[in-house]
Amino acid sequence: MYFSDNNHFHKALNQILNRYSLTQTELKKINLLSNTVIISIAFTEDGGFDKESGEFCSEVLPDTYKLRIYYLPQEGENKQMLVLVPNEYLFLDSKINRHTSSVLE
């Protein structure tokens, strides 16, 4: 468990994170969220979220992520975005093939 179960978003995030293998860097980022206010959580099995804008794209593209979290670092600060679980792709013969190594089946 990454968070206490006293918050709806933290409960949902715990359930989502149980589906993925996270890197040590991602785990450190997740731990930073424990003292923040989570505004929204979105995740996808297909497509991904752009790492700059946070916009969802249904196409398979590099530099997109499976999980997007908007949060307030501290009260009164502007919302920030965290994206986790990168899509990993190989570009072969002009086709994009999805790796599933980062997703627990």
mmCIF file of C-alpha atoms in Angstrom:
data_model
loop_
_atom_site.group_PDB
_atom_site.id
_atom_site.type_symbol
_atom_site.label_atom_id
_atom_site.label_comp_id
_atom_site.label_asym_id
_atom_site.label_seq_id
_atom_site.Cartn_x
_atom_site.Cartn_y
_atom_site.Cartn_z
ATOM 1 C CA MET A 1 0.000 0.000 0.000
ATOM 2 C CA TYR A 2 1.232 3.438 -0.857
ATOM 3 C CA PHE A 3 -1.295 5.527 1.073
ATOM 4 C CA SER A 4 -3.673 5.246 3.951
ATOM 5 C CA ASP A 5 -7.212 4.268 3.010
ATOM 6 C CA ASN A 6 -8.754 7.444 4.388
ATOM 7 C CA ASN A 7 -9.195 9.117 0.989
ATOM 8 C CA HIS A 8 -11.140 7.989 -2.087
ATOM 9 C CA PHE A 9 -8.345 8.978 -4.491
ATOM 10 C CA HIS A 10 -5.697 7.246 -2.419
ATOM 11 C CA LYS A 11 -7.774 4.049 -2.350
ATOM 12 C CA ALA A 12 -8.244 4.192 -6.118
ATOM 13 C CA LEU A 13 -4.558 4.894 -6.679
ATOM 14 C CA ASN A 14 -3.577 1.906 -4.535
ATOM 15 C CA GLN A 15 -5.814 -0.351 -6.632
ATOM 16 C CA ILE A 16 -4.439 0.996 -9.919
ATOM 17 C CA LEU A 17 -0.804 0.745 -8.801
ATOM 18 C CA ASN A 18 -1.255 -2.909 -7.893
ATOM 19 C CA ARG A 19 -1.662 -3.576 -11.628
ATOM 20 C CA TYR A 20 1.697 -2.136 -12.687
ATOM 21 C CA SER A 21 5.393 -2.662 -12.054
ATOM 22 C CA LEU A 22 6.866 0.689 -11.080
ATOM 23 C CA THR A 23 10.497 1.743 -11.261
ATOM 24 C CA GLN A 24 12.276 3.008 -8.152
ATOM 25 C CA THR A 25 12.031 6.544 -9.553
ATOM 26 C CA GLU A 26 8.270 6.173 -10.017
ATOM 27 C CA LEU A 27 7.893 4.797 -6.497
ATOM 28 C CA LYS A 28 9.698 7.859 -5.122
ATOM 29 C CA LYS A 29 7.350 10.136 -7.057
ATOM 30 C CA ILE A 30 4.329 8.220 -5.722
ATOM 31 C CA ASN A 31 5.588 8.600 -2.156
ATOM 32 C CA LEU A 32 5.688 12.375 -2.644
ATOM 33 C CA LEU A 33 1.936 12.301 -3.301
ATOM 34 C CA SER A 34 1.144 11.024 0.191
ATOM 35 C CA ASN A 35 1.065 14.571 1.582
ATOM 36 C CA THR A 36 -0.754 16.181 -1.320
ATOM 37 C CA VAL A 37 -4.355 16.675 -2.318
ATOM 38 C CA ILE A 38 -5.103 14.467 -5.313
ATOM 39 C CA ILE A 39 -7.563 16.142 -7.685
ATOM 40 C CA SER A 40 -7.979 13.439 -10.322
ATOM 41 C CA ILE A 41 -6.610 10.108 -11.447
ATOM 42 C CA ALA A 42 -6.914 8.721 -14.961
ATOM 43 C CA PHE A 43 -5.488 5.540 -16.445
ATOM 44 C CA THR A 44 -5.805 3.644 -19.687
ATOM 45 C CA GLU A 45 -5.095 0.234 -21.126
ATOM 46 C CA ASP A 46 -5.008 1.555 -24.707
ATOM 47 C CA GLY A 47 -3.374 4.735 -25.894
ATOM 48 C CA GLY A 48 -1.761 7.046 -23.386
ATOM 49 C CA PHE A 49 -1.409 10.460 -21.796
ATOM 50 C CA ASP A 50 0.998 13.024 -23.207
ATOM 51 C CA LYS A 51 3.801 13.822 -20.746
ATOM 52 C CA GLU A 52 3.682 17.573 -21.447
ATOM 53 C CA SER A 53 -0.002 18.397 -21.827
ATOM 54 C CA GLY A 54 -1.623 15.434 -20.082
ATOM 55 C CA GLU A 55 -4.002 15.044 -23.012
ATOM 56 C CA PHE A 56 -5.238 11.539 -23.803
ATOM 57 C CA CYS A 57 -4.432 10.068 -27.189
ATOM 58 C CA SER A 58 -6.123 6.856 -28.297
ATOM 59 C CA GLU A 59 -3.314 6.159 -30.777
ATOM 60 C CA VAL A 60 -0.194 4.268 -29.795
ATOM 61 C CA LEU A 61 2.516 6.926 -29.525
ATOM 62 C CA PRO A 62 5.941 7.133 -27.901
ATOM 63 C CA ASP A 63 6.355 9.349 -24.829
ATOM 64 C CA THR A 64 2.873 8.593 -23.558
ATOM 65 C CA TYR A 65 1.944 7.138 -20.200
ATOM 66 C CA LYS A 66 -0.702 4.824 -18.753
ATOM 67 C CA LEU A 67 -1.405 6.823 -15.586
ATOM 68 C CA ARG A 68 -2.041 10.566 -15.120
ATOM 69 C CA ILE A 69 -2.521 12.221 -11.730
ATOM 70 C CA TYR A 70 -3.413 15.859 -11.064
ATOM 71 C CA TYR A 71 -2.622 17.038 -7.546
ATOM 72 C CA LEU A 72 -2.069 20.103 -5.357
ATOM 73 C CA PRO A 73 1.395 19.989 -3.763
ATOM 74 C CA GLN A 74 0.283 22.245 -0.904
ATOM 75 C CA GLU A 75 -2.837 24.221 -0.179
ATOM 76 C CA GLY A 76 -2.981 27.366 -2.288
ATOM 77 C CA GLU A 77 -0.523 26.144 -4.924
ATOM 78 C CA ASN A 78 -1.433 25.498 -8.542
ATOM 79 C CA LYS A 79 -2.281 21.972 -9.614
ATOM 80 C CA GLN A 80 0.490 19.838 -11.002
ATOM 81 C CA MET A 81 0.526 16.707 -13.116
ATOM 82 C CA LEU A 82 2.374 13.445 -12.664
ATOM 83 C CA VAL A 83 2.456 10.776 -15.366
ATOM 84 C CA LEU A 84 3.625 7.246 -14.622
ATOM 85 C CA VAL A 85 3.995 3.872 -16.344
ATOM 86 C CA PRO A 86 5.433 4.830 -19.730
ATOM 87 C CA ASN A 87 4.323 3.083 -22.867
ATOM 88 C CA GLU A 88 7.318 1.303 -24.338
ATOM 89 C CA TYR A 89 7.412 0.842 -28.072
ATOM 90 C CA LEU A 90 9.527 -0.564 -30.853
ATOM 91 C CA PHE A 91 9.197 0.988 -34.255
ATOM 92 C CA LEU A 92 9.599 -1.840 -36.758
ATOM 93 C CA ASP A 93 8.567 -1.719 -40.390
ATOM 94 C CA SER A 94 6.697 1.544 -39.732
ATOM 95 C CA LYS A 95 4.477 -0.293 -37.251
ATOM 96 C CA ILE A 96 4.348 0.290 -33.538
ATOM 97 C CA ASN A 97 4.431 -2.829 -31.373
ATOM 98 C CA ARG A 98 3.479 -2.510 -27.718
ATOM 99 C CA HIS A 99 5.707 -3.998 -25.028
ATOM 100 C CA THR A 100 3.816 -5.332 -22.038
ATOM 101 C CA SER A 101 6.834 -5.767 -19.802
ATOM 102 C CA SER A 102 5.814 -2.835 -17.587
ATOM 103 C CA VAL A 103 2.269 -4.081 -17.055
ATOM 104 C CA LEU A 104 1.448 -6.979 -14.792
ATOM 105 C CA GLU A 105 -0.964 -9.315 -16.520
#
